[in-house]
Coordinates of C-alpha atoms and ligand atoms in Angstrom, one line a residue:
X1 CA -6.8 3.9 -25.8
X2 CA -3.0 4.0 -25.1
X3 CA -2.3 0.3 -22.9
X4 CA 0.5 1.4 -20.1
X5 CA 3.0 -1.4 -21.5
X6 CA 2.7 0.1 -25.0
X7 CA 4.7 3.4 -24.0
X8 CA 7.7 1.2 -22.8
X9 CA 7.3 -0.7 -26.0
X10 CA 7.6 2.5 -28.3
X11 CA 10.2 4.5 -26.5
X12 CA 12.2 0.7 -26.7
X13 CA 11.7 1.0 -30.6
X14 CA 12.6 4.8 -31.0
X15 CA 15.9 4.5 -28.2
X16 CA 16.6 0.6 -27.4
X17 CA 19.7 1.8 -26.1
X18 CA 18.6 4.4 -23.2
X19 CA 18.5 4.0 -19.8
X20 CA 14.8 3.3 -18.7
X21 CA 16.2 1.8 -15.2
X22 CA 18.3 2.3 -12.9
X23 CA 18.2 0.4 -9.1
X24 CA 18.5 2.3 -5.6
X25 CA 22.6 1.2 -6.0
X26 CA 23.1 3.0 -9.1
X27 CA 24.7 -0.1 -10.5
X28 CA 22.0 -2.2 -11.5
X29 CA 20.3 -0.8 -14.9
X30 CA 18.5 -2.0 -17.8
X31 CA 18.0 -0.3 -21.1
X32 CA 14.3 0.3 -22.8
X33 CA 15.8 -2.9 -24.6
X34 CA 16.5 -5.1 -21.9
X35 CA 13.3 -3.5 -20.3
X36 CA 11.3 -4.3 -23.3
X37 CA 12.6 -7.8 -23.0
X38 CA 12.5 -8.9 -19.5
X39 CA 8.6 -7.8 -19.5
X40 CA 8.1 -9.6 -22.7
X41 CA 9.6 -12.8 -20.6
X42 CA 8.1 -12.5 -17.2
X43 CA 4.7 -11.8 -19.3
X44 CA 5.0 -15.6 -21.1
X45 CA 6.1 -17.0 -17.9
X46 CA 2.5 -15.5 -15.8
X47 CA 0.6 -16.2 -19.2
X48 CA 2.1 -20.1 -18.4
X49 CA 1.1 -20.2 -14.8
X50 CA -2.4 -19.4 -15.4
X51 CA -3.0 -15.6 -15.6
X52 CA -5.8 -14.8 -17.8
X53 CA -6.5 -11.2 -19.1
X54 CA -8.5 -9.4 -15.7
X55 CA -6.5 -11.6 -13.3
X56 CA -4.5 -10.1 -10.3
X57 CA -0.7 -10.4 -9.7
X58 CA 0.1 -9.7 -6.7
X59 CA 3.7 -8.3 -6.0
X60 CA 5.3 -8.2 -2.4
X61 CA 9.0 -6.9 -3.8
X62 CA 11.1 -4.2 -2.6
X63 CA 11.6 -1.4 -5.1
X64 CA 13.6 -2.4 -7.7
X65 CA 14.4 -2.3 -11.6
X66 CA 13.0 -6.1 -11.8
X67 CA 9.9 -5.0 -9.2
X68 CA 8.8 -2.9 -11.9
X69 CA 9.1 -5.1 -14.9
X70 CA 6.9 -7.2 -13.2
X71 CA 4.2 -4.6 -13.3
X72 CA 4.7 -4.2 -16.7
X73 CA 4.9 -7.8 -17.4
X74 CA 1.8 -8.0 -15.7
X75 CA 0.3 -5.7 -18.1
X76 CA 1.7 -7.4 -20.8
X77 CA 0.3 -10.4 -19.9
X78 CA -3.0 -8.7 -19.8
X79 CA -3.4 -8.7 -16.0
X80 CA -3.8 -6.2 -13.2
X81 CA -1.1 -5.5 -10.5
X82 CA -1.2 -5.3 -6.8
X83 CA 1.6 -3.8 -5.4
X84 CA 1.1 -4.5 -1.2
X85 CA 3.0 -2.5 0.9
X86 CA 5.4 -5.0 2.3
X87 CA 6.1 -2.8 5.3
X88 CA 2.2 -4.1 6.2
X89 CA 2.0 -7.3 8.9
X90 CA 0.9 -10.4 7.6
X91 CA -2.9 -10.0 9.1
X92 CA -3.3 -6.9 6.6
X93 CA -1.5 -8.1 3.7
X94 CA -3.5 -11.3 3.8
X95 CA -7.1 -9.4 3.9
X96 CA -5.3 -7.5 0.8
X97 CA -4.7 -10.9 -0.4
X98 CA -8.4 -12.0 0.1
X99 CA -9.9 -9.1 -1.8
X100 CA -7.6 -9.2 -4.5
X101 CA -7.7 -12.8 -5.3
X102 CA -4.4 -13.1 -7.0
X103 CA -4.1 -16.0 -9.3
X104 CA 0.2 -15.7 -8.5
X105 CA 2.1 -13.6 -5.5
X106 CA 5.6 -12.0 -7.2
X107 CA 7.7 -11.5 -3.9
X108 CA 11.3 -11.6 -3.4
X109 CA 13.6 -11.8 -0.4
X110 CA 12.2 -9.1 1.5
X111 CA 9.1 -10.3 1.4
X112 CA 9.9 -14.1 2.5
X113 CA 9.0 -13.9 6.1
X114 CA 5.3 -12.0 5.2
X115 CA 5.4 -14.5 2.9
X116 CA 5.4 -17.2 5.3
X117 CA 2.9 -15.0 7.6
X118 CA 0.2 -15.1 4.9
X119 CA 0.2 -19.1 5.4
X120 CA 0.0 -18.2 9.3
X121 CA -3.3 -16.5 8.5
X122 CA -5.0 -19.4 6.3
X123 CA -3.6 -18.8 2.8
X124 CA -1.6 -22.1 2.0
X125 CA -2.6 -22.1 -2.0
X126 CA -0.8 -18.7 -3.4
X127 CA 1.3 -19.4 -6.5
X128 CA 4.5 -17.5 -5.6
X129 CA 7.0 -16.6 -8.1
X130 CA 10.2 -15.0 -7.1
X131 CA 11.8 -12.2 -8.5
X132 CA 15.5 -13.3 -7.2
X133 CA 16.9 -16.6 -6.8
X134 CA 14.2 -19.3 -5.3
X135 CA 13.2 -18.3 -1.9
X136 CA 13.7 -19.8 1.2
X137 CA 10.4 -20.7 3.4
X138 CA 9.4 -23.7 5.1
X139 CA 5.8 -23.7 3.9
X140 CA 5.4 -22.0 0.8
X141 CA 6.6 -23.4 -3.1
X142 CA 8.0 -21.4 -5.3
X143 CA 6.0 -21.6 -8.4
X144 CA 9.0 -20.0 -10.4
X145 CA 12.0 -17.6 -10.0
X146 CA 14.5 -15.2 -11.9
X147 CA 16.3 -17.9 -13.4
X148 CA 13.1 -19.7 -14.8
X149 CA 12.0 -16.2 -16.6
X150 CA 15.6 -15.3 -18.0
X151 CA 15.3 -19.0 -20.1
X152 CA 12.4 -17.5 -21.8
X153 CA 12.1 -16.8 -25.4
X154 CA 11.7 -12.3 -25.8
X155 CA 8.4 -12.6 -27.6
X156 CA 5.6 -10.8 -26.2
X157 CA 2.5 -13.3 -25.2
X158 CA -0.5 -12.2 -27.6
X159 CA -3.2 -12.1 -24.9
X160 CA -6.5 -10.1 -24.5
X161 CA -6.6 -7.0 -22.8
X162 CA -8.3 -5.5 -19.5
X163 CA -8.9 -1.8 -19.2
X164 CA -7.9 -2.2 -15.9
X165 CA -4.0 -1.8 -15.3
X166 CA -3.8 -2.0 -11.2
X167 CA -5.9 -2.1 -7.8
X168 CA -3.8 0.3 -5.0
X169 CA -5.4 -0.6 -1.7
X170 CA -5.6 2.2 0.4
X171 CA -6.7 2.7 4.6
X172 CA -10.1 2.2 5.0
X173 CA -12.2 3.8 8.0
X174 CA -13.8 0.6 9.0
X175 CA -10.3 -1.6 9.2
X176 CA -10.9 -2.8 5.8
X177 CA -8.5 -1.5 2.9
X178 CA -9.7 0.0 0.4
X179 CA -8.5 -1.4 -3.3
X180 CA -9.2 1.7 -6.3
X181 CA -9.6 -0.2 -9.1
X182 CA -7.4 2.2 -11.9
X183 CA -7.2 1.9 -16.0
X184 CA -4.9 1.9 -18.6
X185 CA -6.7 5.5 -19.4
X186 CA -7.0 7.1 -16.0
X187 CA -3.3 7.1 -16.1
X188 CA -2.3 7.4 -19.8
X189 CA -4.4 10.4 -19.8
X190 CA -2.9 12.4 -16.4
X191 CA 0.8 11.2 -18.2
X192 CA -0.3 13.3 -21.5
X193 CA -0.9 16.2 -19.8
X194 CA 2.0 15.9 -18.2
X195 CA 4.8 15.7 -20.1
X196 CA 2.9 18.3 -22.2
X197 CA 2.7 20.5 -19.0
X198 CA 6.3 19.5 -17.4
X199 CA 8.2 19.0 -21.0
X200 CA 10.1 15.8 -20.3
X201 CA 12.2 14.8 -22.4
X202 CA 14.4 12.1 -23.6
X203 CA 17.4 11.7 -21.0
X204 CA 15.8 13.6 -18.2
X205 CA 16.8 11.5 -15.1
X206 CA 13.4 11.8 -12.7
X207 CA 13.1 10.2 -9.4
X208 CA 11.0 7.3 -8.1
X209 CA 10.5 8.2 -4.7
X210 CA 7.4 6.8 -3.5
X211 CA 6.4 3.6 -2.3
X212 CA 4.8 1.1 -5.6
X213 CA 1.5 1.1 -3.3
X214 CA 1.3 4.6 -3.6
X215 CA -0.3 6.3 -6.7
X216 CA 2.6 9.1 -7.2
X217 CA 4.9 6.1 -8.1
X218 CA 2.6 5.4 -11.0
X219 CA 3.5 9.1 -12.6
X220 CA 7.2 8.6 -12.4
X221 CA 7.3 5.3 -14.0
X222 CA 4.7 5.6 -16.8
X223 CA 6.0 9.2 -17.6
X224 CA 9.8 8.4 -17.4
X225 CA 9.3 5.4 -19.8
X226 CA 6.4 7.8 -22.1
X227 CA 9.0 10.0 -22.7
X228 CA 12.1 7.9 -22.9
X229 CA 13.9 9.2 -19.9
X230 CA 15.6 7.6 -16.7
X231 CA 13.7 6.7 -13.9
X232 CA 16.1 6.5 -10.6
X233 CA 14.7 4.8 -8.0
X234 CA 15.7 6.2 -4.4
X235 CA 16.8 3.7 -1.9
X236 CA 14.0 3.4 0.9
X237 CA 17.2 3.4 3.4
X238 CA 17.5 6.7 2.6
X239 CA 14.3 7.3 4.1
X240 CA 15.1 9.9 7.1
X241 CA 18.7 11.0 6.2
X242 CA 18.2 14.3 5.0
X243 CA 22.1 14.6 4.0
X244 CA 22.0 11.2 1.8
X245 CA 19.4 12.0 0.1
X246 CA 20.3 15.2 -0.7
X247 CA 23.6 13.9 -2.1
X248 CA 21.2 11.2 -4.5
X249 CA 19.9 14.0 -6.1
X250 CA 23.0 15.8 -6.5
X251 CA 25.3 13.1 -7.3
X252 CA 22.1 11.3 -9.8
X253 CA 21.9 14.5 -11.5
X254 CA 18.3 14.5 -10.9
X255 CA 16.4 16.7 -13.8
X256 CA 12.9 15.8 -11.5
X257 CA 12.4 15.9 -8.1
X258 CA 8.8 14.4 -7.1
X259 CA 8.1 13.6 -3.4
X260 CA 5.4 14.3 -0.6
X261 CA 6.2 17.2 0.9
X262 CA 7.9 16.0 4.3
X263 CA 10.7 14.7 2.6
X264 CA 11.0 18.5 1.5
X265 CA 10.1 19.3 5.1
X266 CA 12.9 17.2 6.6
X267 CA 15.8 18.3 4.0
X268 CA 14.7 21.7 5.1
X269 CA 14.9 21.3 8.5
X270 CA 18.5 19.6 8.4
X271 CA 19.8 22.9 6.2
X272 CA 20.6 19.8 3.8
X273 CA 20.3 22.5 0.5
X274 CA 22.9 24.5 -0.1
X275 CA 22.6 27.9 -2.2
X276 CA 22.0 26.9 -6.3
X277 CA 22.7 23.0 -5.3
X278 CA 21.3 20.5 -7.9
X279 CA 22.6 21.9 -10.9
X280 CA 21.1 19.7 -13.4
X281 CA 17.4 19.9 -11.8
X282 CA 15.0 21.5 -13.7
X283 CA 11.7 21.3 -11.3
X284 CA 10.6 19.8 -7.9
X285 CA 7.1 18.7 -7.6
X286 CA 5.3 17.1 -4.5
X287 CA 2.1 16.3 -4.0
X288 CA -0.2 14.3 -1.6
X289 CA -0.4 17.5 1.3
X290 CA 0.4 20.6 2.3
X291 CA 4.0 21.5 1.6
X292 CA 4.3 24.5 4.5
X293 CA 4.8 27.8 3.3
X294 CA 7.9 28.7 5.1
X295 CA 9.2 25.5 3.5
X296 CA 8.4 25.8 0.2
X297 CA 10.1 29.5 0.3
X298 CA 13.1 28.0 1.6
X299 CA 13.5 25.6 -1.1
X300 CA 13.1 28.4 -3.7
X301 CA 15.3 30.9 -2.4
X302 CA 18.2 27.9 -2.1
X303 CA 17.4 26.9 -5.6
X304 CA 15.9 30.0 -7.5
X305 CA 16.4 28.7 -11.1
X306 CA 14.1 25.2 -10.1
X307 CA 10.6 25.2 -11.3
X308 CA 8.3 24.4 -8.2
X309 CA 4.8 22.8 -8.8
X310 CA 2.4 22.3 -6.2
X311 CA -0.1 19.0 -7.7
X312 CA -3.0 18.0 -5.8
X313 CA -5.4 14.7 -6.0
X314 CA -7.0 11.8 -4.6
X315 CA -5.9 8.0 -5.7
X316 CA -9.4 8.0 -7.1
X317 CA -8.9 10.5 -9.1
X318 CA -5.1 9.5 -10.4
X319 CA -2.2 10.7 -9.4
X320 CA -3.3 14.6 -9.7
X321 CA -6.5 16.7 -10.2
X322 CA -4.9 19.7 -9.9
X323 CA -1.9 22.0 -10.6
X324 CA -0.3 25.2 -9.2
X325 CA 3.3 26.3 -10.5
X326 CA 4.5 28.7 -8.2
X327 CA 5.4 31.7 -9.5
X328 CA 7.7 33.4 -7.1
X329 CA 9.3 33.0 -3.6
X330 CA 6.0 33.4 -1.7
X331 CA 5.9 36.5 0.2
X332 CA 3.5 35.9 3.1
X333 CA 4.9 32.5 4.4
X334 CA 2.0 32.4 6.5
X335 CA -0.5 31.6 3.5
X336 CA -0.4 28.0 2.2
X337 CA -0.2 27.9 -2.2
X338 CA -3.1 26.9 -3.5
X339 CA -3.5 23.7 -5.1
X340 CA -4.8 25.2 -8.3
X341 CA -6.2 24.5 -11.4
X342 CA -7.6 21.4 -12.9
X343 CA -5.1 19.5 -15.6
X344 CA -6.3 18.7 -18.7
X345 CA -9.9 16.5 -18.8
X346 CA -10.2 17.0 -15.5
X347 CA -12.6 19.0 -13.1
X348 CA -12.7 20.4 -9.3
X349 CA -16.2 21.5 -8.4
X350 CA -16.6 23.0 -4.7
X351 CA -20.6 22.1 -3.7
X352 CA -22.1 23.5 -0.8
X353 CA -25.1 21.4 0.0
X354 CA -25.0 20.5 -3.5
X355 CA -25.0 23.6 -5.1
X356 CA -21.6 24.7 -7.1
X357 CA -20.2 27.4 -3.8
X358 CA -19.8 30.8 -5.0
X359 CA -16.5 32.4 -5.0
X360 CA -14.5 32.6 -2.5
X361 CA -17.3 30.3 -0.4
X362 CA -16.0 27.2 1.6
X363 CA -17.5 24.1 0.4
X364 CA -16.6 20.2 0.2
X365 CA -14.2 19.2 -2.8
X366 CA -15.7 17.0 -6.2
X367 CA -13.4 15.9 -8.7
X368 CA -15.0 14.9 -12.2
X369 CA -13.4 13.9 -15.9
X370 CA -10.7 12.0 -17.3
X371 CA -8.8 10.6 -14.1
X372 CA -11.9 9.3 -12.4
X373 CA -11.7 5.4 -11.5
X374 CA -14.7 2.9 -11.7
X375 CA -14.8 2.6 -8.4
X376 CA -13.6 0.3 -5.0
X377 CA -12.6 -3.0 -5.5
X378 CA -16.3 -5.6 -5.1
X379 CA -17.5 -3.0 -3.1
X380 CA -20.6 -1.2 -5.0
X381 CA -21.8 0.3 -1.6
X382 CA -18.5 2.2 -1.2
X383 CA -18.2 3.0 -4.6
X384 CA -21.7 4.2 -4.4
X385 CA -20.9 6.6 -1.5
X386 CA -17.8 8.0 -2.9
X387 CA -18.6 8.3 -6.8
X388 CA -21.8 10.4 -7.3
X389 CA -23.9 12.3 -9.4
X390 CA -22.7 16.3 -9.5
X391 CA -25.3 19.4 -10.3
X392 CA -24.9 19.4 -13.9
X393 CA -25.6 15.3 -14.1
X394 CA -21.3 14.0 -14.4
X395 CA -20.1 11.7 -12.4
X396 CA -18.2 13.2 -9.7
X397 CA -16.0 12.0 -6.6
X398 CA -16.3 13.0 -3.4
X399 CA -12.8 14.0 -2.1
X400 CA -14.0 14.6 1.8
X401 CA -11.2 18.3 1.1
X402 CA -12.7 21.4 2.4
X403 CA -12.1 23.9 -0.7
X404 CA -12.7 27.3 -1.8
X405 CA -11.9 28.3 -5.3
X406 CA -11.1 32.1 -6.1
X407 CA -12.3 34.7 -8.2
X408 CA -9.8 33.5 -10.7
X409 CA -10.8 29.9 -10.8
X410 CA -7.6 29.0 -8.4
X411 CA -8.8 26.3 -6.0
X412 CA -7.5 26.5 -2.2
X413 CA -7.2 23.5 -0.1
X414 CA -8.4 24.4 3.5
X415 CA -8.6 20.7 5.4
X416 CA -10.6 17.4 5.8
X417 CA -14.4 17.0 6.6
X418 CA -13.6 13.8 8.7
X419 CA -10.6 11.6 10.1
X420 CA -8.1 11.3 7.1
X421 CA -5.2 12.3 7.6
X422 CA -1.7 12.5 6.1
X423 CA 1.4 11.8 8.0
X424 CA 4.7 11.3 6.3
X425 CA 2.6 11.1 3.4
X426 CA 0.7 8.3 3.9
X427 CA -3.1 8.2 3.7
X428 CA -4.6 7.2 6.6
X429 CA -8.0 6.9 8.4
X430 CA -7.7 7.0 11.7
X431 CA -10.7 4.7 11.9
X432 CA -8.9 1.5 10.4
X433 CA -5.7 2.0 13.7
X434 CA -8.9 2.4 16.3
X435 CA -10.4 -0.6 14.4
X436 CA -7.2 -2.2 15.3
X437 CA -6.3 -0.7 19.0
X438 CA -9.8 -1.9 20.1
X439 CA -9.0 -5.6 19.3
X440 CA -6.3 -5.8 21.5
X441 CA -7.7 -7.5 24.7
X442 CA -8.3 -5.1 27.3
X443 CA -8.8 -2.1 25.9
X444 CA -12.3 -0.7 27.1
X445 CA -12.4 2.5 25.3
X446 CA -9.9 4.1 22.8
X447 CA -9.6 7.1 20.6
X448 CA -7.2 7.8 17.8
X449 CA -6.5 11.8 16.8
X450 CA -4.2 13.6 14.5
X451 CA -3.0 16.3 15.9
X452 CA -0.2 18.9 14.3
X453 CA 2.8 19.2 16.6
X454 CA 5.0 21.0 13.9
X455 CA 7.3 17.7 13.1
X456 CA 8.4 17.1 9.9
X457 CA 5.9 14.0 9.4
X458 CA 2.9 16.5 9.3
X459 CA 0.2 15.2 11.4
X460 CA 1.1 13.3 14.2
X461 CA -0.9 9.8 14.8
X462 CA -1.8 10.4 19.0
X463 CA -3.8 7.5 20.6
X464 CA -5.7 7.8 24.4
X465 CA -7.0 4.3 25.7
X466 CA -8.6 3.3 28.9
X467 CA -7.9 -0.8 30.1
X468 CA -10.9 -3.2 31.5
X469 CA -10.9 -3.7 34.9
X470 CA -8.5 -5.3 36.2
X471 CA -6.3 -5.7 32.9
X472 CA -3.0 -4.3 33.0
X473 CA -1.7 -2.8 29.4
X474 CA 1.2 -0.4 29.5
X475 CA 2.1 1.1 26.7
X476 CA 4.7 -0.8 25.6
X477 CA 2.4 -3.8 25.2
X478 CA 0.0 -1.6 23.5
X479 CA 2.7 -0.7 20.7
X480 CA 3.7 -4.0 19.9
X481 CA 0.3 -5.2 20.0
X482 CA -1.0 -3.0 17.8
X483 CA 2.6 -3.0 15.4
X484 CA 1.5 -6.4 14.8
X485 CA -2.1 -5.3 12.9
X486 CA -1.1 -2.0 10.8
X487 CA 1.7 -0.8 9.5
X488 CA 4.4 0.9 11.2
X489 CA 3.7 4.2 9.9
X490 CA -0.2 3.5 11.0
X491 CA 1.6 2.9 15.0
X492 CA 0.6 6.2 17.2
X493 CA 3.5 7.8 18.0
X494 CA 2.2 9.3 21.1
X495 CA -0.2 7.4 23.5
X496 CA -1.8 8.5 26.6
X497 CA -3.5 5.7 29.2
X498 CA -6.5 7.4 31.0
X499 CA -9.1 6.1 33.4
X500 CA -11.7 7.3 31.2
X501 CA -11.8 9.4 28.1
X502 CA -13.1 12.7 27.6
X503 CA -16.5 12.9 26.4
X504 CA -18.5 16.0 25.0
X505 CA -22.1 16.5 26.2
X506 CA -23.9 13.9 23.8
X507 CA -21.5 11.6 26.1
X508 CA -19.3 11.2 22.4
X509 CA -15.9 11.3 23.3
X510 CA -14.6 14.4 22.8
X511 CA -12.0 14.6 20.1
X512 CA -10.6 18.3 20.2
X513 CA -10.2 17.9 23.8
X514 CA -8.1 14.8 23.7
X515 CA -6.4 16.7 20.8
X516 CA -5.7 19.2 23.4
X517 CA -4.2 16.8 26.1
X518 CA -1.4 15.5 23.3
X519 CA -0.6 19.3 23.1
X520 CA 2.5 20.3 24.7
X521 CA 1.8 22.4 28.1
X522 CA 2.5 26.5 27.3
X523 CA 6.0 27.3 28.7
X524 CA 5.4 29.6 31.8
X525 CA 6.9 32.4 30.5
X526 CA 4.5 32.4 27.2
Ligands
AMP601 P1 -4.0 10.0 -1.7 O1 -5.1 9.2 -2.2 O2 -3.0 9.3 -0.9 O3 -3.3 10.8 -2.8 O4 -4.6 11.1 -0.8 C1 -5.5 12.1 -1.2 C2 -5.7 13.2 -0.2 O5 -4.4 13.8 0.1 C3 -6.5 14.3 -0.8 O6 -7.9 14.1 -0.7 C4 -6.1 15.5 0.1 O7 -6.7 15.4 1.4 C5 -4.6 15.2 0.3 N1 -3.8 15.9 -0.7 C6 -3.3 15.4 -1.9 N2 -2.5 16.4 -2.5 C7 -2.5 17.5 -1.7 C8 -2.0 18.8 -1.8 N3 -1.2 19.1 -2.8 N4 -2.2 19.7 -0.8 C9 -3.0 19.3 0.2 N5 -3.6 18.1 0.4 C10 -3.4 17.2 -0.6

């Protein structure tokens, strides 16, 4: 079993000089030395405030070079992260909290006022250590900061291990998050296969683009430090400006480009890509939904020496499942790329009715081998649900992806059996924002749909809600009401306030005609 920590560890030994690090300014670095080091430290210094081998750290922390040491000094100490997306309010990052049971919090200045809000909601005991200077907060101690770790003596704690490396919480349908419990070997084994499959090499400067919450990150980091290269992490201010983050990969020299696909969208959209820009990149992955056609062809006819590589996969599953280099400009743009073939140890099984689907048949997506996790954080009955038994006895999980796989083997992604949906790249079930929408006092009835509009953000999060009698609840309130219980990304952009709402002859309410009523009215002429 490789251990996560242990591939920063070697590439230190082979290259102690490299770059492993560098921050969103481009000014803050650290070598696979000073890596090596600083994890080695902020291991001792979690080992000294109690964390045993299986124990959570949780970490509220913007992403930077010291943000992910303290993953990998969590490792190293024999624990198991949990990065919480600090762009959460306090009520969800506390039920994170709750599940995860952390025995210490690593936040750092960004964090301070969720901090604080996590006291709000009846959490006074966390152990917080700080990843800056000590932080500021009227009602919380800092158990230990940056200065307190730099002291420490270099030598790596010798502490047990646990196979598990890190729980990512993601939306859950009944308001709860979800936390997938993943292992040292879900993700050693997807990196493997990568950097096989992808060829990185020493000095290849990759991007960390995703949020630490979200399972892409986990491939940039672990196979950027697996192979020795430079991991450069993108700036979240860079978020919607298609022209500055052009110019990071440019001006970076990015060799890797790996993103969800409406970033691609977006730097489409604003012509940001100029014709055989990004000299020194060598491929463009994305991954976590469908990168449109015409967008993808776009991309490749502005940059037609790039390699582009369509990877597909649930965070149950690790990172990716699946695989599809793209071979040439695609010529139909009105066809979406498939998401392929299974990478190495891994297997995508299309059941109808539990039966393997013939060719070419539509059927519901399982995913079986190597990347598959244990399961949902304490939560058997979920775990139950979504890891089962397939046809020929393996244990299987159930994506919830319509699929059809062709007479070559090629699977094809072709939608959602229920009310996932991605938007901006985020994984969201619309159950967990009704969840919250109907606590807000005087809402009688709500509905939340996803419905495609053609923005950049790919679906677009549409909400229809009818008030109590007498209760008054413009939208407006509604927003910031609801702002204050998911994240922002989680708030419908579009709301509509109806005396009552639509309902389809078993009196459910009726979802593809509210879908409908978000729809912009035909122009007369059309
Ligand atoms: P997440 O756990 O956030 O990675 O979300 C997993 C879900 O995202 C999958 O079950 C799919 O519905 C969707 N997804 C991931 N990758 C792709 C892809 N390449 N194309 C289409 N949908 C995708």
């Amino acid at each position: 079993m490789t251990r996560l920590e242990d591939l920063l560890t070697a590439s230190a030994e082979r290259s102690p000089g490299s770059t492993a690090l560098v921050g969103p300014d481009g000014v803050e670095t650290l070598s696979y030395a000073d890596l090596d080091a600083l994890t080695n430290r902020i291991a001792s210094m979690l080992v000294d405030r109690g964390v045993a081998p299986g124990d959570r750290v949780g970490v509220l922390a913007a992403k930077t070079p010291w943000t992910i040491a303290s993953l990998i000094g969590t490792l190293k100490a024999g624990g198991v992260y949990v990065p919480v997306d600090s762009a959460s309010p306090a009520a969800r990052v506390a039920r994170i909290v709750r599940s995860a049971e952390p025995t210490v919090l690593l936040a750092d200045a960004t964090a301070e006022t969720l901090v604080d809000g996590l006291v709000d909601e009846g959490l006074p005991d966390l152990t917080v250590g700080s990843l800056e200077s000590p932080l500021e907060g009227e009602r919380f101690t800092t158990a230990f900061a940056a200065g307190d770790i730099a002291a420490l003596d270099p030598t790596r704690p010798d502490v047990g291990k646990d196979p598990l490396a890190h729980l990512l919480f993601t939306s859950g349908s009944t308001g709860i998050p979800k936390g997938v419990m993943i292992t040292h070997d879900m993700v050693s084994a997807f990196v493997d296969w990568a950097l096989g499959h992808f060829g990185t090499k020493p000095g290849d400067r990759i991007s960390g683009h995703p949020p630490l919450h979200f399972d892409l990150s986990t491939f940039d980091i672990y196979a950027t430090l697996a192979a020795g290269a430079e991991l450069h992490l993108v700036p979240a201010s860079l978020g919607l400006d298609a022209r500055r983050t052009a110019a990071f990969i440019r001006d970076r020299e990015l060799t890797q480009w790996f993103s969800v696909p409406s970033v691609l969208t977006y730097l489409a959209r604003f012509d940001a890509v100029g014709q055989d820009d990004f000299p020194a990149l060598e491929r463009l992955l994305w991954c976590g939904e469908v990168l449109p056609t015409p967008i993808l062809a776009h991309w490749m006819r502005k940059l037609p020496r790039v390699r582009f590589t369509n990877l597909y996969g649930p965070t149950e599953a690790t990172i990716a499942s699946s695989y599809y280099d793209v071979p040439s400009v695609p010529e139909d743009e009105s066809v979406p790329v498939p998401i392929g073939r299974p990478c190495d140890g891994e297997s995508l099984v299309v059941l109808d009715e539990g039966r393997e689907a013939a060719v070419g048949e539509i059927g519901e997506l399982y995913i079986g081998g190597v990347g598959l996790s244990p399961g949902y954080w304490r939560d058997q009955e979920k775990t139950d649900a979504a890891f089962v038994t397939g046809p020929d006895g393996e244990r299987i999980y159930k994506t919830g992806d319509l699929a059809r796989a062709d007479a070559d083997g090629v699977v094809h992604f072709l939608g959602r059996t229920d009310s996932q949906i991605k938007s901006r790249g985020y994984r969201i079930e619309l159950g967990e924002i009704e969840t919250a929408v109907n606590t807000v006092s005087g809402v009688r009835e709500c509905a939340v749909v996803g419905v495609d509009l053609g923005g950049f953000e790919g679906t677009t999060i549409c909400c229809a809600y009818s008030v109590t009698e007498g209760a008054e609840l413009p939208v407006n309130d509604m927003r910031r009401a609801v702002g204050t219980l998911v994240p922002r990304y989680m708030v419908p952009a579009k709301w509509l306030v109806l005396d009552e709402l639509p309902k389809n002859v078993n009196g459910k309410i009726d979802r593809p005609v509210l879908r409908e009523r978000f729809r912009p009215a035909p122009k007369e002429s059309e």
